[in-house]
Amino acid sequence: MTLICSNPSNSLNGSITVPGDKSISHRALMIGTLAIGETIIHGLLESEDVKATIKAMRQLGADIRQTDGPDGNLWHIFGRGIGGIVEPNNVLDLGNSGTAARLIIGIIASHNITATIIGDPSLSSRPMQRVLDPLRNIGAQFVVRAGDKLPITISGTNQALPNNITLKVASAQVKSAVLLAGLNAPGHTVLIEPRPSRDHTERMLSYFGAKLSTEDIGNGSRKITLVGQPELTGRKIIVPGDISSAAFLIVGALITPGSNLKIKNVGINPLRTGLLDSLKEMGANLKILKVRENSSEQVADIQIKYKQLKGITIPATRVPSMIDEYPILSIAASVAQGTSVFKGVGELRVKESDRLTAMAEGLKSCGVMTKTTTNSLTIVGTGGDPIDGGATIASRLDHRIAMSYLILGLVSKNPITIDDGDPIETSFPGFINLMNQLGANMELK
Ligand code: S3P
């Protein structure tokens, strides 16, 4: 456990990049493993979560090597092809990563192998039923402890049935598990999601040669059809910077007077940009520059200048596109003018921690007025006055909670300490150094 203290800060200034997108990094490794031939990944996020996926893919038989590239490491995956993964001779330990666990359960479900998945205490407390039920449909079997939590032993099937399912939650993890399982099923896998969630899996599968179509079918729902048993061919992938990591710097610059920051090469997949929409509604000075496309994903530079923000009400319909950004948005709301209400955010209770409680209680102990219901969070902003701070906040094995409170420390009267900075390594290695390079004053205790 590393105690980290965030002291009141100077303005944040500079032009930087953030580490690679976590969702895309996991998928590139997994889909590269299921492809024939070599996949070369540029800009892979080299964080604890992604290292867990690298290790698991090797255990499933992928040959994964790292070489030096002109600007950073290159990762080479020599895939096994769909149907070609092998039974691991040890448990697959996916650490803190819900994405790794759920997507890999999907891959194994339609292969004739048995594997056991374990994780850290945070991952072992997260619900897995949402992914197991759809996969039972295709013939996979699971041995699970009460409550459908990890550890889970999967007995996959090599005679998977094509799925035809309507998801109850808009979850890209569940959707991706179903689609990845559908790769090794004959016929069409058809899935309806209640609202569009991030579509990196669909984009990447098409990019690797799968036949997949999406159709808006009214009421915000979307139907995805995958043609089973395609031949995926290894490709070159350039991973953009992670907008969910950039989010901490974006809000940091918006709330710290005098800041002027440019973040280059950030992924702006339209199903991930709810935070930018919300901040613009709060009056933020944000510019999206040089929009371009790389390996089937949109990328841009983002310019941010300090601006006093105002509170907003965010509708439940925005939840899928900013699911991971509520903790950092609640920091922006804390110093905004007026009250903010986040509606329909019950899903936050089953992330790396119960993020609704973590934000409501942590903010209170820093002197911010908050209120929660089972499904909403209300925050009364200070109108730009510094908040009291001075608290020590529990990170709860949750990287985004840890980084959010370090950002709040930038504009607090008294330093804010987090009891454990180690979870930051799951998604944003180098966060503290980068923040200090921009003007922050964060120290390891
Ligand atoms: C992710 C999907 C989201 C998100 C998670 C990453 C993904 O989870 O919270 O951090 O890469 O598919 P849900 O799909 O469960 O909402």
GROMACS .gro file of C-alpha atoms and ligand atoms in nm:
model
  461
    1MET     CA    1   0.000   0.000   0.000
    2THR     CA    2   0.148   0.335  -0.105
    3LEU     CA    3   0.011   0.644   0.068
    4ILE     CA    4  -0.004   0.940  -0.174
    5CYS     CA    5  -0.072   1.301  -0.084
    6SER     CA    6  -0.201   1.563  -0.329
    7ASN     CA    7  -0.117   1.920  -0.223
    8PRO     CA    8  -0.276   2.243  -0.350
    9SER     CA    9  -0.143   2.291  -0.702
   10ASN     CA   10  -0.018   2.546  -0.951
   11SER     CA   11  -0.189   2.560  -1.287
   12LEU     CA   12  -0.146   2.256  -1.513
   13ASN     CA   13   0.031   2.337  -1.839
   14GLY     CA   14   0.185   2.138  -2.120
   15SER     CA   15   0.131   1.922  -2.424
   16ILE     CA   16   0.134   1.550  -2.349
   17THR     CA   17  -0.001   1.205  -2.434
   18VAL     CA   18  -0.164   0.953  -2.199
   19PRO     CA   19  -0.109   0.574  -2.195
   20GLY     CA   20  -0.296   0.349  -2.440
   21ASP     CA   21  -0.665   0.267  -2.419
   22LYS     CA   22  -0.729  -0.018  -2.177
   23SER     CA   23  -1.041  -0.155  -2.349
   24ILE     CA   24  -0.871  -0.161  -2.689
   25SER     CA   25  -0.548  -0.308  -2.547
   26HIS     CA   26  -0.729  -0.607  -2.392
   27ARG     CA   27  -0.923  -0.669  -2.713
   28ALA     CA   28  -0.617  -0.643  -2.938
   29LEU     CA   29  -0.442  -0.914  -2.736
   30MET     CA   30  -0.748  -1.140  -2.730
   31ILE     CA   31  -0.853  -1.097  -3.093
   32GLY     CA   32  -0.486  -1.127  -3.198
   33THR     CA   33  -0.481  -1.464  -3.017
   34LEU     CA   34  -0.791  -1.577  -3.210
   35ALA     CA   35  -0.649  -1.463  -3.545
   36ILE     CA   36  -0.425  -1.652  -3.786
   37GLY     CA   37  -0.084  -1.492  -3.846
   38GLU     CA   38   0.090  -1.201  -3.676
   39THR     CA   39  -0.080  -0.907  -3.507
   40ILE     CA   40   0.144  -0.611  -3.423
   41ILE     CA   41   0.024  -0.371  -3.155
   42HIS     CA   42   0.164  -0.017  -3.125
   43GLY     CA   43   0.091   0.182  -2.810
   44LEU     CA   44  -0.037  -0.110  -2.600
   45LEU     CA   45  -0.121  -0.004  -2.245
   46GLU     CA   46   0.144  -0.171  -2.029
   47SER     CA   47  -0.053  -0.167  -1.704
   48GLU     CA   48  -0.131  -0.438  -1.448
   49ASP     CA   49  -0.474  -0.516  -1.599
   50VAL     CA   50  -0.333  -0.559  -1.947
   51LYS     CA   51  -0.035  -0.761  -1.819
   52ALA     CA   52  -0.290  -1.001  -1.670
   53THR     CA   53  -0.442  -1.044  -2.017
   54ILE     CA   54  -0.099  -1.097  -2.177
   55LYS     CA   55  -0.025  -1.371  -1.925
   56ALA     CA   56  -0.365  -1.536  -1.973
   57MET     CA   57  -0.337  -1.531  -2.354
   58ARG     CA   58   0.005  -1.696  -2.326
   59GLN     CA   59  -0.147  -1.961  -2.097
   60LEU     CA   60  -0.411  -2.019  -2.367
   61GLY     CA   61  -0.135  -2.082  -2.619
   62ALA     CA   62  -0.062  -1.745  -2.785
   63ASP     CA   63   0.299  -1.664  -2.867
   64ILE     CA   64   0.337  -1.301  -2.754
   65ARG     CA   65   0.667  -1.113  -2.790
   66GLN     CA   66   0.777  -0.758  -2.727
   67THR     CA   67   1.031  -0.566  -2.939
   68ASP     CA   68   1.152  -0.204  -2.946
   69GLY     CA   69   0.973   0.018  -3.198
   70PRO     CA   70   1.064   0.366  -3.325
   71ASP     CA   71   0.834   0.526  -3.065
   72GLY     CA   72   0.776   0.278  -2.786
   73ASN     CA   73   0.736  -0.097  -2.759
   74LEU     CA   74   0.577  -0.315  -3.023
   75TRP     CA   75   0.384  -0.624  -2.916
   76HIS     CA   76   0.368  -0.917  -3.159
   77ILE     CA   77   0.103  -1.185  -3.123
   78PHE     CA   78   0.121  -1.504  -3.322
   79GLY     CA   79  -0.239  -1.624  -3.290
   80ARG     CA   80  -0.386  -1.972  -3.255
   81GLY     CA   81  -0.690  -1.911  -3.473
   82ILE     CA   82  -1.053  -1.957  -3.365
   83GLY     CA   83  -1.089  -2.304  -3.212
   84GLY     CA   84  -0.715  -2.328  -3.155
   85ILE     CA   85  -0.663  -2.212  -2.796
   86VAL     CA   86  -0.524  -2.472  -2.556
   87GLU     CA   87  -0.618  -2.574  -2.204
   88PRO     CA   88  -0.412  -2.380  -1.948
   89ASN     CA   89  -0.220  -2.590  -1.699
   90ASN     CA   90  -0.275  -2.340  -1.420
   91VAL     CA   91  -0.544  -2.100  -1.301
   92LEU     CA   92  -0.589  -1.775  -1.496
   93ASP     CA   93  -0.535  -1.490  -1.249
   94LEU     CA   94  -0.696  -1.176  -1.386
   95GLY     CA   95  -0.607  -0.956  -1.091
   96ASN     CA   96  -0.831  -0.649  -1.073
   97SER     CA   97  -0.962  -0.662  -1.430
   98GLY     CA   98  -1.335  -0.711  -1.491
   99THR     CA   99  -1.286  -0.668  -1.866
  100ALA     CA  100  -1.019  -0.939  -1.882
  101ALA     CA  101  -1.224  -1.179  -1.669
  102ARG     CA  102  -1.554  -1.138  -1.852
  103LEU     CA  103  -1.415  -1.138  -2.206
  104ILE     CA  104  -1.189  -1.437  -2.143
  105ILE     CA  105  -1.481  -1.631  -1.993
  106GLY     CA  106  -1.657  -1.565  -2.327
  107ILE     CA  107  -1.362  -1.691  -2.533
  108ILE     CA  108  -1.324  -2.011  -2.329
  109ALA     CA  109  -1.700  -2.081  -2.329
  110SER     CA  110  -1.695  -2.195  -2.693
  111HIS     CA  111  -1.373  -2.395  -2.679
  112ASN     CA  112  -1.348  -2.753  -2.562
  113ILE     CA  113  -1.126  -2.673  -2.265
  114THR     CA  114  -1.159  -2.633  -1.890
  115ALA     CA  115  -1.009  -2.338  -1.706
  116THR     CA  116  -1.041  -2.169  -1.368
  117ILE     CA  117  -1.044  -1.792  -1.334
  118ILE     CA  118  -0.946  -1.610  -1.016
  119GLY     CA  119  -0.897  -1.244  -0.927
  120ASP     CA  120  -0.813  -1.003  -0.645
  121PRO     CA  121  -1.066  -0.928  -0.366
  122SER     CA  122  -1.224  -0.648  -0.572
  123LEU     CA  123  -1.277  -0.864  -0.882
  124SER     CA  124  -1.389  -1.158  -0.666
  125SER     CA  125  -1.674  -0.947  -0.531
  126ARG     CA  126  -1.811  -0.841  -0.871
  127PRO     CA  127  -2.121  -1.000  -1.031
  128MET     CA  128  -2.053  -1.261  -1.301
  129GLN     CA  129  -2.405  -1.395  -1.349
  130ARG     CA  130  -2.463  -1.134  -1.620
  131VAL     CA  131  -2.200  -1.305  -1.832
  132LEU     CA  132  -2.253  -1.669  -1.725
  133ASP     CA  133  -2.627  -1.680  -1.806
  134PRO     CA  134  -2.588  -1.579  -2.173
  135LEU     CA  135  -2.304  -1.829  -2.211
  136ARG     CA  136  -2.504  -2.115  -2.055
  137ASN     CA  137  -2.737  -2.062  -2.357
  138ILE     CA  138  -2.467  -2.181  -2.594
  139GLY     CA  139  -2.378  -2.490  -2.391
  140ALA     CA  140  -2.092  -2.374  -2.166
  141GLN     CA  141  -2.094  -2.499  -1.806
  142PHE     CA  142  -1.966  -2.329  -1.494
  143VAL     CA  143  -1.875  -2.427  -1.141
  144VAL     CA  144  -1.927  -2.114  -0.934
  145ARG     CA  145  -1.946  -2.023  -0.570
  146ALA     CA  146  -2.267  -1.875  -0.429
  147GLY     CA  147  -2.368  -1.544  -0.584
  148ASP     CA  148  -2.193  -1.619  -0.915
  149LYS     CA  149  -1.862  -1.465  -0.811
  150LEU     CA  150  -1.502  -1.567  -0.889
  151PRO     CA  151  -1.336  -1.816  -0.864
  152ILE     CA  152  -1.518  -1.976  -1.157
  153THR     CA  153  -1.430  -2.295  -1.341
  154ILE     CA  154  -1.548  -2.296  -1.703
  155SER     CA  155  -1.612  -2.610  -1.905
  156GLY     CA  156  -1.629  -2.483  -2.257
  157THR     CA  157  -1.796  -2.658  -2.548
  158ASN     CA  158  -1.670  -2.710  -2.902
  159GLN     CA  159  -2.026  -2.754  -3.020
  160ALA     CA  160  -2.148  -2.410  -2.919
  161LEU     CA  161  -2.495  -2.308  -3.027
  162PRO     CA  162  -2.535  -1.965  -3.182
  163ASN     CA  163  -2.674  -1.724  -2.923
  164ASN     CA  164  -2.987  -1.516  -2.964
  165ILE     CA  165  -3.017  -1.288  -2.668
  166THR     CA  166  -3.146  -0.956  -2.538
  167LEU     CA  167  -2.917  -0.815  -2.270
  168LYS     CA  168  -3.068  -0.669  -1.953
  169VAL     CA  169  -2.780  -0.424  -1.891
  170ALA     CA  170  -2.600  -0.207  -2.145
  171SER     CA  171  -2.261  -0.363  -2.081
  172ALA     CA  172  -1.980  -0.377  -2.334
  173GLN     CA  173  -1.817  -0.650  -2.126
  174VAL     CA  174  -2.119  -0.879  -2.146
  175LYS     CA  175  -2.178  -0.795  -2.513
  176SER     CA  176  -1.813  -0.869  -2.593
  177ALA     CA  177  -1.820  -1.200  -2.403
  178VAL     CA  178  -2.121  -1.311  -2.612
  179LEU     CA  179  -1.961  -1.198  -2.940
  180LEU     CA  180  -1.623  -1.356  -2.864
  181ALA     CA  181  -1.799  -1.682  -2.773
  182GLY     CA  182  -2.000  -1.654  -3.097
  183LEU     CA  183  -1.681  -1.660  -3.302
  184ASN     CA  184  -1.660  -2.037  -3.251
  185ALA     CA  185  -2.032  -2.110  -3.301
  186PRO     CA  186  -2.192  -2.191  -3.637
  187GLY     CA  187  -2.461  -1.967  -3.785
  188HIS     CA  188  -2.551  -1.621  -3.660
  189THR     CA  189  -2.501  -1.491  -3.306
  190VAL     CA  190  -2.766  -1.223  -3.253
  191LEU     CA  191  -2.759  -0.986  -2.958
  192ILE     CA  192  -2.976  -0.688  -2.864
  193GLU     CA  193  -2.842  -0.430  -2.620
  194PRO     CA  194  -3.082  -0.189  -2.447
  195ARG     CA  195  -2.853   0.110  -2.524
  196PRO     CA  196  -2.537   0.123  -2.732
  197SER     CA  197  -2.228   0.053  -2.521
  198ARG     CA  198  -1.867   0.095  -2.638
  199ASP     CA  199  -1.823  -0.092  -2.966
  200HIS     CA  200  -1.447  -0.160  -2.973
  201THR     CA  201  -1.508  -0.536  -3.005
  202GLU     CA  202  -1.737  -0.494  -3.306
  203ARG     CA  203  -1.497  -0.252  -3.476
  204MET     CA  204  -1.194  -0.471  -3.413
  205LEU     CA  205  -1.364  -0.794  -3.521
  206SER     CA  206  -1.465  -0.632  -3.851
  207TYR     CA  207  -1.112  -0.493  -3.890
  208PHE     CA  208  -0.975  -0.850  -3.850
  209GLY     CA  209  -1.214  -0.983  -4.117
  210ALA     CA  210  -1.530  -1.098  -3.931
  211LYS     CA  211  -1.873  -1.031  -4.082
  212LEU     CA  212  -2.074  -0.833  -3.833
  213SER     CA  213  -2.360  -0.586  -3.868
  214THR     CA  214  -2.526  -0.342  -3.626
  215GLU     CA  215  -2.873  -0.198  -3.658
  216ASP     CA  216  -3.057   0.061  -3.447
  217ILE     CA  217  -3.397  -0.094  -3.376
  218GLY     CA  218  -3.574   0.189  -3.192
  219ASN     CA  219  -3.608   0.296  -2.828
  220GLY     CA  220  -3.229   0.336  -2.817
  221SER     CA  221  -3.174  -0.040  -2.860
  222ARG     CA  222  -2.921  -0.188  -3.097
  223LYS     CA  223  -2.909  -0.529  -3.266
  224ILE     CA  224  -2.575  -0.688  -3.349
  225THR     CA  225  -2.541  -0.989  -3.576
  226LEU     CA  226  -2.216  -1.183  -3.604
  227VAL     CA  227  -2.157  -1.453  -3.864
  228GLY     CA  228  -1.990  -1.739  -3.677
  229GLN     CA  229  -1.664  -1.918  -3.754
  230PRO     CA  230  -1.498  -1.645  -3.960
  231GLU     CA  231  -1.128  -1.657  -4.037
  232LEU     CA  232  -0.964  -1.369  -3.855
  233THR     CA  233  -0.635  -1.246  -4.002
  234GLY     CA  234  -0.362  -1.083  -3.790
  235ARG     CA  235  -0.343  -0.704  -3.837
  236LYS     CA  236  -0.146  -0.401  -3.729
  237ILE     CA  237  -0.321  -0.205  -3.452
  238ILE     CA  238  -0.240   0.142  -3.327
  239VAL     CA  239  -0.388   0.188  -2.980
  240PRO     CA  240  -0.499   0.549  -2.910
  241GLY     CA  241  -0.457   0.720  -2.573
  242ASP     CA  242  -0.727   0.624  -2.324
  243ILE     CA  243  -0.999   0.888  -2.291
  244SER     CA  244  -1.083   0.742  -1.949
  245SER     CA  245  -0.727   0.821  -1.836
  246ALA     CA  246  -0.721   1.158  -2.015
  247ALA     CA  247  -1.039   1.236  -1.817
  248PHE     CA  248  -0.837   1.295  -1.497
  249LEU     CA  249  -0.613   1.548  -1.671
  250ILE     CA  250  -0.905   1.712  -1.850
  251VAL     CA  251  -1.093   1.774  -1.525
  252GLY     CA  252  -0.770   1.865  -1.343
  253ALA     CA  253  -0.701   2.140  -1.598
  254LEU     CA  254  -1.062   2.261  -1.606
  255ILE     CA  255  -1.078   2.316  -1.230
  256THR     CA  256  -0.724   2.447  -1.161
  257PRO     CA  257  -0.707   2.824  -1.230
  258GLY     CA  258  -0.470   2.933  -1.508
  259SER     CA  259  -0.438   2.586  -1.665
  260ASN     CA  260  -0.386   2.532  -2.037
  261LEU     CA  261  -0.329   2.173  -2.144
  262LYS     CA  262  -0.317   1.980  -2.469
  263ILE     CA  263  -0.360   1.600  -2.469
  264LYS     CA  264  -0.260   1.451  -2.801
  265ASN     CA  265  -0.375   1.131  -2.967
  266VAL     CA  266  -0.677   1.045  -2.752
  267GLY     CA  267  -0.939   0.789  -2.865
  268ILE     CA  268  -1.275   0.961  -2.915
  269ASN     CA  269  -1.496   0.665  -3.002
  270PRO     CA  270  -1.843   0.830  -2.999
  271LEU     CA  271  -1.967   0.571  -2.747
  272ARG     CA  272  -1.696   0.681  -2.499
  273THR     CA  273  -1.731   1.060  -2.507
  274GLY     CA  274  -2.017   1.122  -2.263
  275LEU     CA  275  -1.774   1.302  -2.031
  276LEU     CA  276  -1.689   1.558  -2.300
  277ASP     CA  277  -2.062   1.620  -2.364
  278SER     CA  278  -2.128   1.664  -1.992
  279LEU     CA  279  -1.833   1.898  -1.940
  280LYS     CA  280  -1.939   2.109  -2.239
  281GLU     CA  281  -2.286   2.138  -2.084
  282MET     CA  282  -2.113   2.254  -1.764
  283GLY     CA  283  -1.956   2.534  -1.970
  284ALA     CA  284  -1.607   2.385  -2.015
  285ASN     CA  285  -1.348   2.538  -2.243
  286LEU     CA  286  -1.267   2.225  -2.445
  287LYS     CA  287  -1.158   2.195  -2.806
  288ILE     CA  288  -1.140   1.871  -3.007
  289LEU     CA  289  -0.870   1.915  -3.271
  290LYS     CA  290  -0.738   1.717  -3.568
  291VAL     CA  291  -0.995   1.435  -3.569
  292ARG     CA  292  -0.856   1.134  -3.760
  293GLU     CA  293  -0.898   0.756  -3.782
  294ASN     CA  294  -0.653   0.480  -3.683
  295SER     CA  295  -0.716   0.103  -3.702
  296SER     CA  296  -1.093   0.162  -3.714
  297GLU     CA  297  -1.107   0.399  -3.414
  298GLN     CA  298  -1.142   0.780  -3.411
  299VAL     CA  299  -0.857   0.979  -3.255
  300ALA     CA  300  -0.809   1.351  -3.178
  301ASP     CA  301  -0.611   1.605  -2.976
  302ILE     CA  302  -0.795   1.775  -2.688
  303GLN     CA  303  -0.719   2.130  -2.573
  304ILE     CA  304  -0.842   2.228  -2.227
  305LYS     CA  305  -0.835   2.566  -2.051
  306TYR     CA  306  -0.944   2.650  -1.695
  307LYS     CA  307  -1.303   2.770  -1.672
  308GLN     CA  308  -1.548   2.802  -1.383
  309LEU     CA  309  -1.802   2.523  -1.439
  310LYS     CA  310  -2.172   2.512  -1.355
  311GLY     CA  311  -2.371   2.218  -1.215
  312ILE     CA  312  -2.585   1.997  -1.440
  313THR     CA  313  -2.835   1.715  -1.435
  314ILE     CA  314  -2.714   1.415  -1.632
  315PRO     CA  315  -2.982   1.181  -1.768
  316ALA     CA  316  -2.964   0.803  -1.728
  317THR     CA  317  -2.934   0.770  -2.107
  318ARG     CA  318  -2.576   0.896  -2.085
  319VAL     CA  319  -2.459   0.624  -1.847
  320PRO     CA  320  -2.309   0.383  -2.107
  321SER     CA  321  -2.099   0.652  -2.276
  322MET     CA  322  -1.944   0.786  -1.955
  323ILE     CA  323  -1.970   0.487  -1.722
  324ASP     CA  324  -1.609   0.508  -1.598
  325GLU     CA  325  -1.603   0.887  -1.578
  326TYR     CA  326  -1.861   0.952  -1.303
  327PRO     CA  327  -1.597   0.953  -1.025
  328ILE     CA  328  -1.393   1.224  -1.196
  329LEU     CA  329  -1.704   1.414  -1.306
  330SER     CA  330  -1.814   1.423  -0.944
  331ILE     CA  331  -1.488   1.609  -0.870
  332ALA     CA  332  -1.575   1.868  -1.138
  333ALA     CA  333  -1.926   1.893  -0.989
  334SER     CA  334  -1.782   1.953  -0.640
  335VAL     CA  335  -1.631   2.287  -0.739
  336ALA     CA  336  -1.898   2.387  -0.992
  337GLN     CA  337  -2.152   2.662  -0.941
  338GLY     CA  338  -2.477   2.501  -0.829
  339THR     CA  339  -2.598   2.147  -0.781
  340SER     CA  340  -2.536   1.846  -1.006
  341VAL     CA  341  -2.750   1.535  -1.025
  342PHE     CA  342  -2.632   1.210  -1.186
  343LYS     CA  343  -2.933   0.991  -1.266
  344GLY     CA  344  -2.956   0.617  -1.329
  345VAL     CA  345  -2.607   0.540  -1.200
  346GLY     CA  346  -2.677   0.219  -1.002
  347GLU     CA  347  -2.421   0.030  -1.216
  348LEU     CA  348  -2.149   0.229  -1.039
  349ARG     CA  349  -2.210   0.011  -0.734
  350VAL     CA  350  -2.062  -0.295  -0.910
  351LYS     CA  351  -1.743  -0.150  -1.054
  352GLU     CA  352  -1.394  -0.202  -0.905
  353SER     CA  353  -1.560  -0.067  -0.588
  354ASP     CA  354  -1.905   0.067  -0.500
  355ARG     CA  355  -1.824   0.398  -0.666
  356LEU     CA  356  -2.148   0.569  -0.561
  357THR     CA  357  -2.063   0.519  -0.196
  358ALA     CA  358  -1.694   0.593  -0.251
  359MET     CA  359  -1.776   0.931  -0.408
  360ALA     CA  360  -2.057   1.031  -0.173
  361GLU     CA  361  -1.864   0.944   0.145
  362GLY     CA  362  -1.521   1.063   0.031
  363LEU     CA  363  -1.654   1.397  -0.089
  364LYS     CA  364  -1.841   1.446   0.238
  365SER     CA  365  -1.522   1.391   0.434
  366CYS     CA  366  -1.359   1.661   0.217
  367GLY     CA  367  -1.637   1.908   0.303
  368VAL     CA  368  -1.863   1.868  -0.004
  369MET     CA  369  -2.238   1.815   0.041
  370THR     CA  370  -2.367   1.499  -0.133
  371LYS     CA  371  -2.675   1.279  -0.134
  372THR     CA  372  -2.727   0.932  -0.279
  373THR     CA  373  -3.023   0.711  -0.358
  374THR     CA  374  -2.987   0.353  -0.485
  375ASN     CA  375  -2.959   0.491  -0.835
  376SER     CA  376  -2.849   0.857  -0.820
  377LEU     CA  377  -2.588   1.097  -0.683
  378THR     CA  378  -2.642   1.464  -0.599
  379ILE     CA  379  -2.347   1.697  -0.538
  380VAL     CA  380  -2.366   2.057  -0.419
  381GLY     CA  381  -2.083   2.253  -0.580
  382THR     CA  382  -1.879   2.515  -0.395
  383GLY     CA  383  -1.906   2.763  -0.683
  384GLY     CA  384  -1.532   2.773  -0.733
  385ASP     CA  385  -1.427   2.819  -0.369
  386PRO     CA  386  -1.162   2.569  -0.266
  387ILE     CA  387  -1.303   2.276  -0.074
  388ASP     CA  388  -1.172   2.196   0.275
  389GLY     CA  389  -0.994   1.869   0.191
  390GLY     CA  390  -0.759   1.747   0.462
  391ALA     CA  391  -0.901   1.394   0.456
  392THR     CA  392  -0.746   1.053   0.399
  393ILE     CA  393  -0.956   0.865   0.146
  394ALA     CA  394  -0.973   0.486   0.105
  395SER     CA  395  -0.889   0.382  -0.253
  396ARG     CA  396  -1.092   0.057  -0.214
  397LEU     CA  397  -0.872  -0.126  -0.472
  398ASP     CA  398  -1.016   0.117  -0.729
  399HIS     CA  399  -0.781   0.310  -0.958
  400ARG     CA  400  -1.043   0.564  -1.060
  401ILE     CA  401  -1.135   0.646  -0.701
  402ALA     CA  402  -0.766   0.693  -0.616
  403MET     CA  403  -0.698   0.926  -0.911
  404SER     CA  404  -1.021   1.124  -0.865
  405TYR     CA  405  -0.931   1.227  -0.510
  406LEU     CA  406  -0.576   1.314  -0.608
  407ILE     CA  407  -0.727   1.553  -0.865
  408LEU     CA  408  -0.955   1.704  -0.600
  409GLY     CA  409  -0.643   1.769  -0.389
  410LEU     CA  410  -0.524   2.013  -0.659
  411VAL     CA  411  -0.793   2.262  -0.554
  412SER     CA  412  -0.835   2.187  -0.182
  413LYS     CA  413  -0.733   2.416   0.104
  414ASN     CA  414  -0.567   2.121   0.277
  415PRO     CA  415  -0.393   1.827   0.110
  416ILE     CA  416  -0.594   1.514   0.027
  417THR     CA  417  -0.428   1.178   0.092
  418ILE     CA  418  -0.525   0.842  -0.055
  419ASP     CA  419  -0.447   0.537   0.156
  420ASP     CA  420  -0.327   0.330  -0.140
  421GLY     CA  421  -0.194   0.449  -0.475
  422ASP     CA  422  -0.105   0.100  -0.601
  423PRO     CA  423  -0.438   0.045  -0.788
  424ILE     CA  424  -0.342   0.332  -1.023
  425GLU     CA  425  -0.100   0.085  -1.187
  426THR     CA  426  -0.397  -0.112  -1.322
  427SER     CA  427  -0.473   0.158  -1.581
  428PHE     CA  428  -0.241   0.459  -1.563
  429PRO     CA  429   0.126   0.380  -1.496
  430GLY     CA  430   0.321   0.706  -1.451
  431PHE     CA  431   0.019   0.911  -1.340
  432ILE     CA  432   0.191   1.081  -1.045
  433ASN     CA  433   0.504   1.172  -1.245
  434LEU     CA  434   0.295   1.305  -1.532
  435MET     CA  435   0.081   1.517  -1.299
  436ASN     CA  436   0.388   1.663  -1.128
  437GLN     CA  437   0.550   1.734  -1.464
  438LEU     CA  438   0.241   1.943  -1.554
  439GLY     CA  439   0.251   2.147  -1.232
  440ALA     CA  440   0.080   1.937  -0.963
  441ASN     CA  441   0.234   1.866  -0.624
  442MET     CA  442   0.169   1.500  -0.543
  443GLU     CA  443   0.402   1.306  -0.313
  444LEU     CA  444   0.446   0.946  -0.211
  445LYS     CA  445   0.451   0.919   0.168
  446S3P     C1  446  -1.536  -0.195  -2.039
  446S3P     C2  447  -1.671  -0.179  -2.024
  446S3P     C3  448  -1.732  -0.109  -1.910
  446S3P     C4  449  -1.630  -0.028  -1.832
  446S3P     C5  450  -1.501  -0.102  -1.812
  446S3P     C6  451  -1.439  -0.139  -1.945
  446S3P     C7  452  -1.487  -0.270  -2.156
  446S3P     O1  453  -1.788  -0.206  -1.823
  446S3P     O2  454  -1.683   0.011  -1.709
  446S3P     O3  455  -1.410  -0.025  -1.738
  446S3P     O4  456  -1.366  -0.261  -2.189
  446S3P     O5  457  -1.568  -0.338  -2.220
  446S3P     P1  458  -1.939  -0.258  -1.847
  446S3P     O6  459  -1.939  -0.308  -1.984
  446S3P     O7  460  -1.963  -0.371  -1.751
  446S3P     O8  461  -2.027  -0.141  -1.820
   0.00000   0.00000   0.00000
